[in-house]
Amino acid sequence: MTEQILKTPVEYLKGIGSQRAEILKKDLRIFTYDDLLHHYPFRYIDRTRFYKIRELNPDLPSVQILGRILSKEILGDKHTRRLVAKFKDDTGSIELVWFQSIRWIDKIIQPGSVFIVFGKPVIFNGHFSISHPELEPYQPNAENRGNLTLQPVYSSTEKLKQFNLDSKGLQRAQATLIDQVIRQIKETLPDYILDKHKLLGLQKALYNIHFPENAQILKAAETRLKFDELFFIQLKLLRTKLVRTQKFKGALFNTVGNNFNTFYSEKLPFELTAAQKRVIKEIRQDTQRGVQMNRLLQGDVGSGKTVVALMIMLLAIDNGYQACIMAPTEILAQQHYLSIKSLLGDGFVSVEILTGSTLKKARTGLHQRLESGELDILVGTHALIEDAVKFKNLGLVVIDEQHRFGVEQRAKLWRKNIIPPHVLVMTATPIPRTLAMTLYGDLDISVINELPAGRKPIKTVHLYHSQRLRMFGFMREEIAKGRQIYIVYPLIKESEKLDLLYLEAGIQAIIDEFPMPEYQHSIVHGKLAAKEKASEMQRFVKGETQIMVATTVIEVGVNVPNASVMIIENAERFGLSQLHQLRGRVGRGAEQSFCILMSGNKLSSDARTRLDTMVRTNDGFEIAEIDLQLRGPGNIEGTQQSGVLDLKLADLSMDQKLLADARQTVIQLLEDDPELKSDSNLLLKQYFEQKSGGISWDKIS
């Protein structure tokens, strides 16, 4: 019954109706009673505290003021059009300013009317003002729900405010909904888990997250709801893993044969690092258990993931299987192909490449050799998942930069053999431990955390625009040594809002400073046709050009050992993990490499933290942890498309202990009752039956 009532479309809630429902759906993705119930407050304010205008100072957070509208006028036109109202109490006056929804606000605020105003005071032209304040007509006898010192504040939008669904309007809707459904909400966690972790019941937690009685019970409500989010993600992932290992047998790679041994003793051009050896051992153990492997291999750019993958492919071939490696772009596929060919040499094992631009004639022959088993290793892009591509006996699938592939695309590779092939997912984006436990909780994780011998750590410096001449001088020195240089810009066209050095002006400045024919330039950006982009990149790869001016399209893929300098313009505009990825484009040869971060003088505290972190450390995992704290998990690359990480309250950077507790609880639970058959776990079994549209085995990477 609970499930049914919570599935009710939101338009049926008293006071909402079809018009408001449309905007709730569009602006806040609230479609049902359940969605509204889980639209939690993002903070709580003390509605008993009113500030006087003379008490205001610019360091205060949002404040509440009771006063009267004296006058209003619309000023400016087009982009500068705004509504300005004079608002006073018995100690002084301030301006209230609106740049949007002017017509609607103009109707509401009439001179003489009394309002409670809520917003952040700032000083503009020597006077206090509040932009886009929340407005509430003053009703001294109005009934307030919950504790007045902890009134909920909900995120809203300008459009919703026009329909009286500002924070106060959403609060009224929540009160109506809770009165209607709260007694019908059923518990989702077994008693023994509630007792063990001292958690509130679900009804009490949901009521108190919206209308807390006091600060203590609010904390307990947050803990309970965060635990739910993390627990059910872990339960879904770990149960999927359990079902998969029970249901699907894996190919056995028992023999370490001629291909593996010959490559290791005769062809490997360098000594493997201890980390590489450890990872190969972990993967070998997986392939001897008779269970289908799903392993995530994390390692910074240049840490030697490809060699590890190649050695496991040779192990597959030694055991009578074929292997394939799938890359997100043609350039990256080409790079893997050339790198594997050069490592293996001729006449060792057969390797081919298949991409969108493979000619039809070559494709036909390739398909035949693949199906007959003559072809050992196939490198390619998503062309590998086409139905026409049939393997004789696929034993290993390696997926590079996996967040760039959709879940369905990966699943198709699983179906290329009767026994699902072992899957090795490689990523150069270091993933913080908490995020890895959540996003890849069903995968085993290996980490390569040291650079190959002979590689020097990249030196990173931060320069301001005023130090540009120093940068040009350094570029000349490096080019004189025969090195190549990347210059990366965040934008192609100048933006009206952002005062950035943009690509087109940057290209002109570089050409003026480094004129042809003495210097040659490659120019690469997202607006170029794929053919032009590939041609420009090839010129740089071959060493025909010394300077590549680009947008972030080079973030993944280009391997030019001779490129020793990465210059990132307006570095403050990039996220930390993106800066780290870009820096990883250099430092691939034996020479000392450099990364120069150029920025303006005015930096926000977050931007300064990002740039200081880059200068201080080359450790991708430390960088990923700081990035998670700065940006939150929703923005870390790949998390949003995964569909796994639907966190409303839990914060992976702050709630690490809660996540570890939830995961440990699930591990113990599945050890004791893998089928969820006991009476005490009946609630959890019902959860899976209701959510049977969840993750199916073949949709897991």
XYZ file of C-alpha atoms in Angstrom:
701
model
C 0.000 0.000 0.000
C 2.836 2.397 0.912
C 4.514 1.768 -2.429
C 1.290 2.609 -4.259
C 0.552 5.853 -2.412
C 4.151 7.070 -2.857
C 3.907 6.423 -6.597
C 0.972 8.876 -6.837
C 1.728 11.643 -9.374
C 2.547 14.892 -7.554
C -0.299 16.813 -9.276
C -2.795 14.963 -7.046
C -1.385 16.508 -3.861
C -3.704 19.151 -2.413
C -2.455 22.640 -3.383
C -0.264 21.459 -6.321
C -2.453 20.785 -9.383
C -1.315 20.221 -12.964
C 0.318 23.613 -13.631
C 2.592 23.554 -10.591
C 3.284 19.853 -11.102
C 4.632 20.559 -14.594
C 7.198 23.002 -13.223
C 8.120 20.706 -10.306
C 8.818 17.979 -12.870
C 10.791 20.236 -15.153
C 12.831 22.197 -12.600
C 13.306 19.768 -9.686
C 12.635 16.338 -11.290
C 9.811 15.799 -8.785
C 7.233 13.494 -10.420
C 5.647 11.585 -7.520
C 4.856 11.822 -3.806
C 8.022 9.783 -3.213
C 10.192 12.293 -5.126
C 8.742 15.171 -3.093
C 9.191 13.333 0.207
C 12.888 12.847 -0.671
C 13.413 16.487 -1.695
C 15.166 17.260 1.575
C 15.914 20.704 3.054
C 19.468 21.830 2.291
C 19.691 23.847 5.522
C 17.606 24.993 8.509
C 17.133 28.542 9.749
C 16.116 30.131 12.993
C 12.772 31.779 12.247
C 12.603 33.270 15.744
C 15.578 35.564 15.067
C 14.826 38.811 13.228
C 17.705 41.173 12.417
C 17.341 44.938 12.502
C 18.702 46.752 9.440
C 21.253 48.632 11.551
C 22.677 45.245 12.744
C 23.571 44.117 9.211
C 27.162 43.519 8.168
C 28.503 41.888 4.978
C 29.967 38.906 6.905
C 26.538 37.671 7.976
C 25.032 34.650 6.191
C 21.401 34.900 5.049
C 19.315 36.877 7.530
C 15.619 37.440 8.244
C 14.258 41.014 8.440
C 10.728 42.219 9.146
C 9.858 45.498 7.429
C 7.687 47.464 5.027
C 8.006 48.216 1.294
C 8.383 52.006 0.892
C 8.710 52.307 -2.893
C 9.694 50.370 -6.027
C 10.872 51.168 -9.560
C 12.097 49.349 -12.672
C 15.482 50.607 -13.862
C 17.689 49.961 -16.925
C 16.762 48.047 -20.067
C 17.615 44.729 -21.768
C 20.519 43.086 -19.886
C 20.569 45.701 -17.100
C 16.804 45.726 -16.431
C 16.040 45.276 -12.730
C 13.353 45.921 -10.147
C 14.565 47.864 -7.099
C 12.435 48.220 -3.958
C 13.180 50.327 -0.872
C 12.533 48.299 2.281
C 12.625 49.751 5.838
C 12.222 48.873 9.476
C 12.412 51.159 12.520
C 16.254 51.323 12.348
C 16.977 52.085 8.665
C 16.386 51.022 5.057
C 17.956 48.752 2.421
C 17.378 47.979 -1.247
C 15.858 44.728 -2.495
C 16.849 43.922 -6.104
C 15.462 41.491 -8.715
C 16.973 40.818 -12.152
C 14.518 38.038 -13.075
C 10.782 37.407 -12.695
C 10.356 41.190 -12.573
C 6.718 41.274 -13.754
C 5.638 38.724 -11.169
C 7.483 40.397 -8.238
C 6.140 43.798 -9.335
C 2.570 42.537 -8.783
C 3.340 41.168 -5.324
C 5.248 43.999 -3.642
C 2.994 46.976 -3.211
C 4.205 50.061 -1.287
C 2.965 49.879 2.302
C 2.826 46.056 2.438
C 4.697 44.281 5.268
C 6.997 41.343 4.478
C 9.450 39.005 6.118
C 12.512 39.166 3.851
C 15.192 36.482 3.844
C 18.526 36.714 1.995
C 22.253 37.522 2.075
C 23.074 41.206 2.717
C 25.864 42.724 0.583
C 27.232 46.267 0.283
C 26.748 47.889 -3.139
C 27.651 51.548 -3.776
C 28.028 52.114 -0.033
C 24.527 50.768 0.836
C 23.204 47.387 1.934
C 21.113 45.445 -0.560
C 19.732 41.896 -0.926
C 19.378 40.329 -4.392
C 16.449 37.982 -5.066
C 15.372 37.672 -1.416
C 12.746 35.172 -0.294
C 9.537 37.060 0.473
C 6.797 36.075 2.878
C 3.801 38.302 3.644
C 3.799 38.982 7.392
C 1.024 37.016 9.123
C 1.497 37.307 12.889
C -0.965 34.494 13.633
C 0.279 32.026 10.984
C 0.816 28.468 12.190
C 4.369 27.144 11.764
C 5.195 23.433 11.622
C 8.044 21.974 13.682
C 10.595 23.823 15.760
C 10.783 27.531 14.864
C 14.520 27.613 15.490
C 14.997 24.828 12.880
C 12.771 25.771 9.969
C 13.580 23.873 6.743
C 14.905 25.695 3.656
C 14.317 23.921 0.313
C 16.036 24.573 -2.997
C 13.648 26.211 -5.448
C 13.886 28.094 -8.760
C 12.729 31.482 -10.061
C 10.000 29.753 -12.104
C 8.698 27.832 -9.072
C 8.660 31.016 -7.002
C 6.230 32.533 -9.519
C 3.820 29.726 -8.580
C 4.262 30.283 -4.827
C 6.617 27.304 -4.613
C 9.531 29.103 -3.033
C 11.086 27.450 0.043
C 8.048 28.393 2.158
C 5.632 27.056 -0.477
C 7.561 23.764 -0.694
C 7.467 23.568 3.100
C 3.654 23.807 2.991
C 3.523 21.068 0.310
C 5.765 18.804 2.445
C 3.528 19.353 5.490
C 0.436 18.361 3.456
C 2.204 15.291 2.057
C 3.577 14.126 5.403
C 0.145 14.410 7.067
C -1.230 12.217 4.275
C 1.436 9.483 4.019
C 3.680 9.344 7.108
C 1.678 6.694 9.005
C 1.643 4.422 5.970
C 5.424 4.416 5.469
C 6.799 0.931 6.126
C 10.203 0.174 7.608
C 12.865 -0.895 5.084
C 15.607 -2.163 7.421
C 15.402 -5.267 9.652
C 15.218 -4.672 13.420
C 18.622 -6.229 14.089
C 20.321 -3.649 11.777
C 18.400 -0.754 13.381
C 19.425 -1.977 16.852
C 23.058 -2.631 15.921
C 23.583 0.868 14.474
C 21.152 2.628 16.882
C 19.133 4.029 13.956
C 15.793 5.870 14.076
C 12.738 4.231 12.541
C 12.024 5.344 8.971
C 8.753 7.197 9.763
C 10.391 9.204 12.521
C 13.481 9.945 10.376
C 11.443 11.211 7.408
C 9.241 13.390 9.616
C 12.231 14.921 11.418
C 14.323 15.579 8.336
C 11.580 17.969 7.212
C 10.285 19.220 10.578
C 12.876 18.465 13.277
C 11.820 18.702 16.915
C 15.379 19.579 17.980
C 18.979 19.543 16.717
C 19.714 16.124 18.234
C 16.846 14.330 16.505
C 17.688 16.128 13.219
C 21.203 14.625 13.396
C 19.738 11.172 14.061
C 17.291 11.543 11.131
C 20.140 12.526 8.776
C 22.239 9.550 9.923
C 19.371 7.106 9.352
C 18.579 8.391 5.838
C 22.258 8.546 4.826
C 22.752 4.981 6.084
C 19.768 3.848 3.952
C 21.243 5.380 0.793
C 24.679 3.838 1.299
C 23.383 0.478 2.575
C 21.055 -0.159 -0.363
C 23.696 0.831 -2.937
C 26.102 -1.653 -1.317
C 23.432 -4.345 -1.040
C 22.541 -3.989 -4.712
C 26.195 -4.080 -5.852
C 27.431 -6.881 -3.588
C 24.388 -9.074 -4.157
C 24.805 -8.607 -7.912
C 28.428 -9.694 -7.549
C 27.408 -12.722 -5.487
C 24.725 -13.795 -7.985
C 27.172 -13.349 -10.839
C 29.936 -15.430 -9.261
C 27.442 -18.205 -8.449
C 25.729 -18.156 -11.826
C 28.513 -17.568 -14.340
C 31.586 -19.699 -14.592
C 34.753 -18.078 -15.911
C 37.391 -19.270 -18.359
C 40.371 -20.947 -16.669
C 43.808 -19.538 -17.499
C 45.799 -22.307 -15.800
C 48.751 -22.448 -18.186
C 51.550 -19.918 -18.166
C 52.744 -20.780 -21.650
C 55.217 -19.906 -24.347
C 53.745 -16.511 -25.325
C 53.723 -15.142 -21.782
C 57.165 -16.512 -20.868
C 58.887 -15.469 -24.110
C 57.468 -11.946 -23.867
C 58.468 -11.610 -20.204
C 62.014 -12.940 -20.593
C 62.925 -11.715 -24.100
C 60.706 -8.870 -25.323
C 59.822 -6.754 -22.292
C 61.960 -3.614 -22.777
C 62.056 -2.665 -19.068
C 61.823 -4.199 -15.612
C 58.254 -4.387 -14.269
C 57.610 -2.340 -11.122
C 56.608 -4.113 -7.907
C 53.092 -2.663 -8.329
C 52.764 -4.107 -11.854
C 53.915 -7.532 -10.640
C 51.425 -7.417 -7.763
C 48.527 -6.550 -10.099
C 49.440 -9.321 -12.589
C 49.434 -11.769 -9.670
C 45.983 -10.559 -8.482
C 44.544 -10.954 -11.985
C 46.154 -14.401 -12.457
C 44.528 -15.598 -9.225
C 41.136 -14.376 -10.515
C 41.513 -16.315 -13.757
C 42.265 -19.588 -11.944
C 39.172 -19.662 -9.751
C 36.709 -20.738 -12.415
C 34.684 -17.573 -11.788
C 34.174 -14.772 -14.291
C 36.549 -11.898 -13.398
C 35.452 -8.278 -13.179
C 38.385 -6.143 -12.093
C 39.018 -2.411 -12.150
C 42.660 -1.485 -12.788
C 43.469 2.011 -11.569
C 46.736 3.705 -12.313
C 47.918 7.182 -13.119
C 48.706 8.150 -16.684
C 52.020 6.516 -17.613
C 52.015 3.950 -14.778
C 52.146 1.001 -17.193
C 48.563 -0.317 -17.294
C 48.829 -1.279 -21.001
C 51.780 -3.634 -20.397
C 49.852 -5.356 -17.589
C 46.809 -5.720 -19.873
C 48.997 -7.098 -22.688
C 50.557 -9.739 -20.425
C 47.109 -10.926 -19.341
C 46.071 -11.058 -23.027
C 49.101 -13.286 -23.710
C 48.015 -15.480 -20.781
C 44.561 -15.812 -22.408
C 46.169 -16.775 -25.754
C 48.361 -19.375 -23.993
C 45.126 -20.985 -22.766
C 43.462 -21.112 -26.184
C 41.419 -17.908 -25.925
C 41.269 -14.636 -27.872
C 41.467 -11.160 -26.310
C 40.269 -7.695 -27.265
C 40.910 -4.172 -26.026
C 38.296 -1.452 -26.507
C 39.204 2.252 -26.404
C 36.825 5.259 -26.485
C 38.384 7.061 -29.475
C 40.041 6.110 -32.725
C 43.238 7.950 -31.745
C 43.476 6.011 -28.472
C 42.727 2.693 -30.232
C 45.438 3.464 -32.811
C 47.842 4.275 -30.003
C 47.133 0.988 -28.180
C 47.549 -0.919 -31.447
C 50.918 0.666 -32.276
C 52.130 0.308 -28.695
C 51.156 -3.422 -28.561
C 52.683 -4.078 -32.018
C 55.970 -2.419 -31.050
C 56.144 -4.365 -27.762
C 55.381 -7.734 -29.402
C 57.355 -7.301 -32.623
C 56.531 -9.241 -35.810
C 55.554 -12.879 -36.111
C 54.761 -13.357 -32.424
C 50.970 -13.280 -32.009
C 48.473 -11.865 -34.525
C 47.128 -8.398 -33.684
C 44.652 -6.326 -35.723
C 42.779 -3.036 -35.313
C 39.108 -2.389 -36.077
C 37.661 1.141 -36.008
C 34.957 3.085 -37.824
C 37.427 3.988 -40.567
C 38.590 0.402 -41.285
C 37.891 -0.205 -44.983
C 35.148 -2.692 -45.926
C 37.546 -5.075 -47.701
C 39.933 -5.214 -44.734
C 36.952 -5.588 -42.398
C 35.625 -8.695 -44.198
C 38.984 -10.499 -43.981
C 39.370 -9.458 -40.352
C 35.902 -10.829 -39.451
C 36.762 -14.188 -41.050
C 40.123 -14.500 -39.261
C 38.480 -13.560 -35.967
C 35.748 -16.193 -36.323
C 38.172 -18.893 -37.410
C 40.432 -18.171 -34.419
C 43.473 -17.115 -36.490
C 43.372 -13.666 -34.931
C 44.620 -13.511 -31.312
C 44.198 -9.857 -30.245
C 41.749 -7.330 -31.642
C 42.149 -3.653 -30.725
C 39.295 -1.279 -31.523
C 36.698 1.327 -30.696
C 32.982 0.661 -30.145
C 33.118 -0.945 -33.648
C 34.024 -4.115 -31.649
C 30.507 -4.432 -30.277
C 28.794 -4.579 -33.679
C 26.889 -7.824 -34.256
C 29.056 -8.674 -37.291
C 32.121 -8.990 -35.018
C 32.174 -12.640 -33.910
C 35.010 -14.273 -31.949
C 35.812 -17.960 -32.030
C 36.589 -18.051 -28.309
C 36.796 -14.683 -26.530
C 38.388 -15.065 -23.095
C 39.399 -11.536 -22.069
C 37.963 -8.085 -22.663
C 40.048 -5.041 -21.692
C 38.135 -1.744 -21.580
C 40.129 1.482 -21.433
C 38.805 4.727 -19.911
C 35.561 2.959 -19.152
C 33.489 5.970 -18.040
C 33.342 6.987 -21.694
C 31.335 3.896 -22.653
C 27.650 3.471 -21.915
C 26.647 0.533 -19.719
C 24.746 -1.129 -22.594
C 27.792 -0.950 -24.882
C 29.924 -2.770 -22.342
C 27.256 -5.404 -21.827
C 27.354 -6.341 -25.530
C 30.966 -7.486 -25.211
C 29.920 -9.885 -22.462
C 27.640 -11.670 -24.854
C 30.408 -12.418 -27.371
C 31.068 -15.846 -25.865
C 29.077 -18.682 -24.272
C 31.247 -18.411 -21.141
C 31.297 -14.658 -20.387
C 34.867 -13.392 -20.919
C 36.929 -12.007 -18.064
C 36.651 -8.218 -17.948
C 39.495 -5.873 -17.050
C 38.450 -2.222 -16.849
C 41.343 0.274 -16.927
C 41.080 3.875 -15.843
C 43.675 6.630 -15.610
C 41.258 8.764 -13.582
C 42.226 7.991 -9.986
C 39.048 7.265 -8.061
C 38.923 8.023 -4.320
C 38.479 4.913 -2.188
C 34.976 5.885 -1.032
C 33.815 6.556 -4.580
C 35.357 3.297 -5.813
C 33.521 1.377 -3.062
C 30.259 2.973 -4.161
C 30.532 3.120 -7.938
C 32.558 -0.022 -8.441
C 31.505 -1.897 -5.323
C 30.852 -5.012 -7.395
C 34.315 -4.983 -9.017
C 37.572 -6.117 -7.493
C 40.045 -3.249 -7.553
C 43.768 -3.258 -8.358
C 45.952 -0.189 -8.135
C 49.290 0.578 -9.819
C 50.683 3.233 -7.525
C 54.256 3.703 -8.748
C 55.822 5.008 -11.947
C 58.096 2.854 -14.127
C 61.830 3.118 -13.391
C 63.549 6.029 -15.123
C 60.433 8.228 -15.191
C 60.971 11.592 -13.529
C 58.009 13.204 -11.689
C 56.612 16.194 -13.617
C 57.576 19.592 -12.160
C 54.541 21.877 -11.849
C 54.652 25.670 -11.459
C 51.890 28.268 -11.155
C 52.402 31.584 -12.997
C 50.125 34.628 -13.312
C 49.270 36.301 -16.631
C 51.725 39.075 -15.762
C 54.550 36.475 -15.905
C 53.786 35.496 -19.510
C 57.203 36.623 -20.844
C 58.864 34.186 -18.479
C 56.657 31.429 -19.930
C 57.599 32.378 -23.535
C 61.308 32.329 -22.629
C 60.972 28.869 -21.098
C 59.126 27.609 -24.210
C 61.988 28.807 -26.450
C 64.554 27.000 -24.286
C 62.651 23.698 -24.444
C 62.028 23.934 -28.219
C 65.757 24.667 -28.697
C 66.439 21.327 -26.946
C 64.230 19.634 -29.556
C 61.194 19.239 -27.268
C 57.496 19.799 -28.055
C 54.880 21.804 -26.144
C 51.117 21.633 -25.493
C 49.092 24.784 -24.775
C 45.537 24.098 -23.609
C 42.661 26.606 -23.438
C 39.252 26.199 -21.806
C 37.161 27.870 -24.556
C 36.976 28.253 -28.326
C 35.075 31.559 -28.588
C 35.256 34.444 -26.141
C 32.374 34.243 -23.710
C 30.441 37.402 -22.847
C 30.421 36.465 -19.171
C 33.883 35.027 -18.693
C 36.901 37.218 -19.215
C 39.089 34.394 -20.514
C 42.044 34.241 -22.806
C 40.305 32.263 -25.488
C 41.698 29.899 -28.047
C 41.519 32.112 -31.125
C 43.299 35.043 -29.463
C 45.741 32.563 -27.933
C 46.614 31.104 -31.328
C 47.299 34.584 -32.680
C 49.528 35.468 -29.724
C 51.514 32.244 -30.118
C 51.944 32.744 -33.896
C 53.154 36.331 -33.275
C 55.595 35.175 -30.594
C 56.724 31.994 -32.416
C 56.520 32.934 -36.121
C 56.659 30.498 -39.028
C 58.642 29.013 -40.709
C 61.031 28.796 -37.757
C 58.241 27.369 -35.588
C 55.382 25.065 -36.688
C 52.020 24.844 -34.929
C 49.203 22.267 -34.663
C 45.740 23.565 -33.782
C 43.131 21.153 -32.394
C 39.669 21.852 -30.987
C 36.233 20.281 -30.775
C 34.779 22.238 -33.710
C 37.235 20.697 -36.211
C 36.074 17.796 -38.373
C 37.387 14.434 -37.118
C 39.679 14.104 -40.154
C 41.276 17.547 -39.625
C 41.671 16.862 -35.907
C 43.388 13.519 -36.564
C 45.657 15.093 -39.198
C 46.733 17.935 -36.867
C 47.390 15.477 -34.047
C 49.409 13.228 -36.363
C 51.631 16.147 -37.393
C 52.405 16.747 -33.720
C 52.917 13.021 -32.987
C 55.387 12.788 -35.903
C 57.299 15.838 -34.620
C 56.445 18.018 -37.656
C 55.101 20.717 -35.323
C 56.652 21.916 -32.070
C 53.615 23.588 -30.480
C 50.119 22.162 -30.177
C 47.442 24.732 -29.265
C 44.288 22.897 -28.200
C 41.163 22.752 -26.108
C 40.686 19.818 -23.740
C 40.167 17.317 -26.601
C 43.725 16.140 -25.891
C 42.845 15.202 -22.319
C 42.672 11.505 -23.166
C 44.728 9.770 -25.738
C 47.759 11.417 -27.226
C 51.084 9.824 -26.330
C 54.037 11.930 -27.452
C 57.152 11.006 -25.420
C 58.990 14.020 -26.905
C 56.409 16.518 -25.539
C 57.918 17.837 -22.313
C 55.834 20.947 -21.486
C 52.114 21.271 -20.765
C 50.881 24.870 -20.442
C 47.300 25.233 -19.167
C 45.795 28.686 -19.726
C 43.174 29.914 -17.232
C 43.989 26.869 -15.123
C 41.620 28.159 -12.431
C 38.702 27.279 -14.754
C 39.525 23.556 -14.784
C 38.592 20.925 -12.212
C 41.391 19.199 -10.305
C 41.044 15.794 -11.957
C 40.985 17.452 -15.380
C 44.178 19.396 -14.581
C 45.789 16.144 -13.454
C 44.695 14.328 -16.637
C 46.080 17.133 -18.808
C 49.366 17.141 -16.918
C 49.618 13.400 -17.597
C 49.980 14.085 -21.335
C 53.651 14.967 -20.672
C 56.276 13.097 -18.655
C 56.123 10.063 -20.934
C 59.774 10.041 -21.941
C 62.978 9.861 -19.898
C 63.500 13.671 -19.995
C 62.349 16.052 -17.244
C 58.857 17.372 -18.030
C 57.042 20.474 -16.843
C 53.468 21.650 -16.334
C 52.826 25.418 -16.199
C 49.505 26.562 -14.763
C 48.638 30.090 -15.973
C 45.941 32.032 -14.115
C 44.561 35.495 -13.433
C 45.403 37.264 -10.155
C 41.907 37.017 -8.648
C 41.380 33.439 -7.465
C 38.548 31.970 -5.401
C 39.630 29.904 -2.393
C 38.648 26.670 -4.216
C 40.672 27.669 -7.301
C 43.672 28.474 -5.131
C 43.363 25.092 -3.379
C 43.251 23.330 -6.766
C 46.345 25.094 -8.137
C 48.304 24.727 -4.873
C 47.462 21.002 -4.807
C 48.732 20.566 -8.371
C 52.031 22.308 -7.555
C 52.468 20.313 -4.332
C 51.747 16.732 -5.461
C 51.776 14.332 -8.430
C 49.819 11.673 -6.509
C 46.606 11.109 -8.453
C 44.828 9.495 -5.505
C 45.528 12.391 -3.159
C 44.343 14.740 -5.919
C 41.162 12.686 -6.386
C 40.371 12.830 -2.646
C 40.757 16.633 -2.591
C 38.682 16.888 -5.786
C 35.919 14.858 -4.136
C 35.905 17.229 -1.149
C 35.826 20.325 -3.385
C 33.290 19.196 -5.953
C 31.226 16.430 -4.422
C 30.736 13.014 -6.047
C 28.075 14.058 -8.570
C 30.649 15.887 -10.647
C 33.475 13.370 -10.569
C 33.769 12.104 -14.104
C 31.555 9.154 -14.920
C 29.470 9.092 -11.744
C 26.371 10.732 -13.145
C 26.055 8.497 -16.206
C 26.534 5.408 -14.068
C 23.042 5.761 -12.588
C 24.337 4.045 -9.428
C 25.071 7.128 -7.392
C 21.701 8.585 -6.480
C 22.681 10.230 -3.205
C 20.332 12.844 -1.773
C 21.933 13.292 1.669
C 25.039 11.132 2.009
C 28.308 12.828 1.104
C 31.130 10.491 0.154
C 33.830 12.893 1.316
C 32.216 13.426 4.750
C 30.461 10.107 5.420
C 33.321 7.663 4.889
C 32.812 5.928 8.236
C 29.078 5.485 7.599
C 29.839 4.026 4.146
C 32.358 1.569 5.644
C 29.798 0.545 8.323
C 27.068 0.054 5.719
C 29.355 -2.010 3.473
C 30.570 -4.167 6.367
C 26.963 -4.775 7.448
C 26.088 -5.927 3.911
C 29.170 -8.194 3.655
C 28.260 -9.864 6.976
C 24.599 -10.152 5.990
C 25.385 -11.859 2.654
C 27.853 -14.241 4.337
C 25.156 -15.325 6.816
C 22.187 -15.327 4.425
C 23.233 -15.051 0.734
C 19.725 -15.806 -0.560
C 18.017 -13.436 1.945
C 15.790 -16.370 2.967
C 15.642 -15.870 6.739
C 12.589 -14.224 8.321
C 14.775 -11.432 9.714
C 15.771 -10.430 6.158
C 12.286 -10.617 4.668
C 12.147 -6.813 4.292
C 15.332 -6.852 2.211
C 14.053 -9.664 -0.016
C 10.888 -7.608 -0.618
C 13.063 -4.608 -1.484
C 14.720 -6.618 -4.281
C 11.414 -7.913 -5.567
C 9.970 -4.386 -5.718
C 13.106 -2.983 -7.328
C 13.559 -5.852 -9.761
C 14.157 -3.274 -12.473
C 17.546 -2.739 -10.784
C 20.968 -3.715 -12.037
C 21.058 -6.920 -14.056
C 24.243 -8.965 -14.240
C 25.042 -8.116 -17.851
C 24.863 -4.374 -17.269
C 27.719 -4.308 -14.823
C 31.053 -3.292 -16.269
